[in-house]
C-alpha positions in Angstrom: 15.9 -28.2 -14.8 12.6 -26.4 -15.1 12.3 -23.0 -13.4 10.0 -22.9 -10.5 7.1 -20.6 -11.3 6.5 -17.9 -8.8 3.5 -17.8 -6.9 1.9 -15.6 -4.3 1.8 -16.8 -0.6 -1.8 -18.0 0.3 -2.1 -15.1 3.0 -1.1 -12.9 0.4 -3.9 -14.3 -2.2 -6.3 -13.9 0.5 -5.7 -10.6 1.7 -6.0 -9.5 -1.8 -9.1 -11.4 -2.4 -10.9 -9.9 0.7 -9.7 -6.1 -0.4 -11.0 -7.0 -3.8 -14.5 -8.4 -2.7 -14.9 -5.4 -0.4 -13.9 -2.7 -2.7 -14.8 -4.1 -6.4 -14.6 -0.5 -7.8 -11.4 0.3 -6.2 -8.1 1.6 -8.3 -5.7 -1.3 -9.2 -3.1 0.8 -10.9 -0.4 0.5 -8.2 -1.5 -3.1 -7.1 1.5 -5.9 -7.3 2.9 -8.9 -6.1 6.0 -10.0 -8.0 9.0 -7.8 -8.3 10.1 -6.4 -11.4 13.7 -5.5 -12.6 14.5 -3.1 -10.0 13.4 -5.5 -7.2 15.1 -8.7 -8.5 18.5 -6.6 -8.2 18.0 -6.5 -4.1 16.6 -8.3 -1.5 12.8 -7.8 -1.7 9.7 -10.0 -0.4 8.5 -9.4 -4.0 11.0 -11.5 -5.3 10.3 -15.5 -5.1 12.4 -17.5 -3.2 13.9 -21.1 -3.7 10.2 -22.4 -3.9 8.9 -19.9 -5.7 7.2 -18.2 -3.1 6.7 -14.5 -3.4 5.5 -13.1 0.3 4.7 -9.3 -0.5 1.8 -7.5 -1.9 0.6 -3.9 -2.8 -2.3 -2.7 -2.9 -3.5 0.8 -4.8 -4.2 3.6 -2.1 -7.5 4.5 -4.1 -10.0 1.9 -2.5 -13.2 4.1 -3.5 -12.3 4.0 -6.9 -12.8 7.7 -6.8 -10.0 8.9 -4.9 -12.3 10.4 -2.2 -12.3 9.5 0.5 -9.0 8.2 1.4 -9.8 4.8 2.9 -6.2 3.3 2.6 -4.8 5.1 6.0 -7.4 3.3 8.4 -7.0 -0.3 6.2 -3.5 -0.2 6.7 -3.8 0.3 10.4 -6.2 -2.5 10.7 -4.0 -4.7 9.3 -1.2 -3.5 11.6 -3.6 -4.1 14.6 -4.3 -7.6 13.4 -0.6 -8.3 13.4 -0.4 -6.6 16.6 -3.0 -8.6 17.9 -1.4 -11.7 16.9 -1.8 -12.6 13.0 1.5 -14.1 12.6 1.3 -13.9 9.0 1.7 -10.3 8.5 5.6 -9.5 8.5 5.6 -5.9 8.0 3.5 -2.9 6.4 4.7 -0.1 4.9 2.4 3.1 3.8 2.9 6.8 3.5 6.4 7.2 4.6 5.9 4.9 7.5 6.5 1.1 8.4 5.3 -1.2 11.3 6.5 -4.4 12.5 7.0 -6.4 15.3 10.6 -4.8 15.9 9.0 -1.9 17.5 5.7 -3.5 18.8 3.9 -2.9 15.7 3.9 0.8 16.2 4.6 3.4 13.1 7.8 4.7 12.7 9.5 6.9 10.0 10.3 4.7 6.8 13.4 5.9 5.0 13.3 3.5 2.1 13.9 4.7 -1.5 10.0 4.4 -2.2 7.8 6.1 0.6 4.7 4.0 -0.4 2.7 6.9 -1.0 0.6 5.5 -4.2 0.2 2.0 -2.7 0.3 0.0 0.8 3.2 -2.6 1.0 2.5 -5.8 3.0 4.9 -8.4 3.6 4.0 -11.9 4.7 6.0 -14.5 7.0 6.6 -18.1 6.1 3.2 -18.9 8.0 1.6 -17.1 5.4 3.0 -19.7 2.6 0.5 -22.4 3.7 -2.2 -20.2 5.9 -4.6 -18.8 3.5 -7.3 -18.5 6.0 -9.7 -15.4 6.2 -8.5 -12.4 7.9 -11.1 -12.3 10.7 -10.0 -9.6 12.6 -9.7 -6.6 9.6 -13.4 -5.1 10.1 -12.5 -3.0 6.5 -12.5 -6.3 4.8 -15.2 -8.6 6.4 -13.7 -9.4 9.7 -14.8 -8.3 13.0 -12.9 -6.1 15.6 
């Protein structure tokens, strides 16, 4: 039996494409989607499921390519607001020691995981994001409208 080739969910592909198009000179050092060895030892949306689908991306904090101004707090918040307003593809967001999800009405709260996500923003996606790669039209910083 052949191993299933890992692939990023369509929502993750689309969000990454929009960020890349909007910030072509950004730093990609902390970007990622597929889990490393440490991720493989625990549950993580960076690990492929039985069908090979990965439901998470990390986007480097430095969107400007110059480290100033720091735009990621605003982008993370716009992704949070899009999810709060009804984009069912986003499961949760972790950035700068905080997490937001539907569990607490999409309010930011303290994140106590081992990695505070200060160098990148982590976005996890729902199963709806597996096949829905439509444009993130409600995120102004990446080409959408408010």
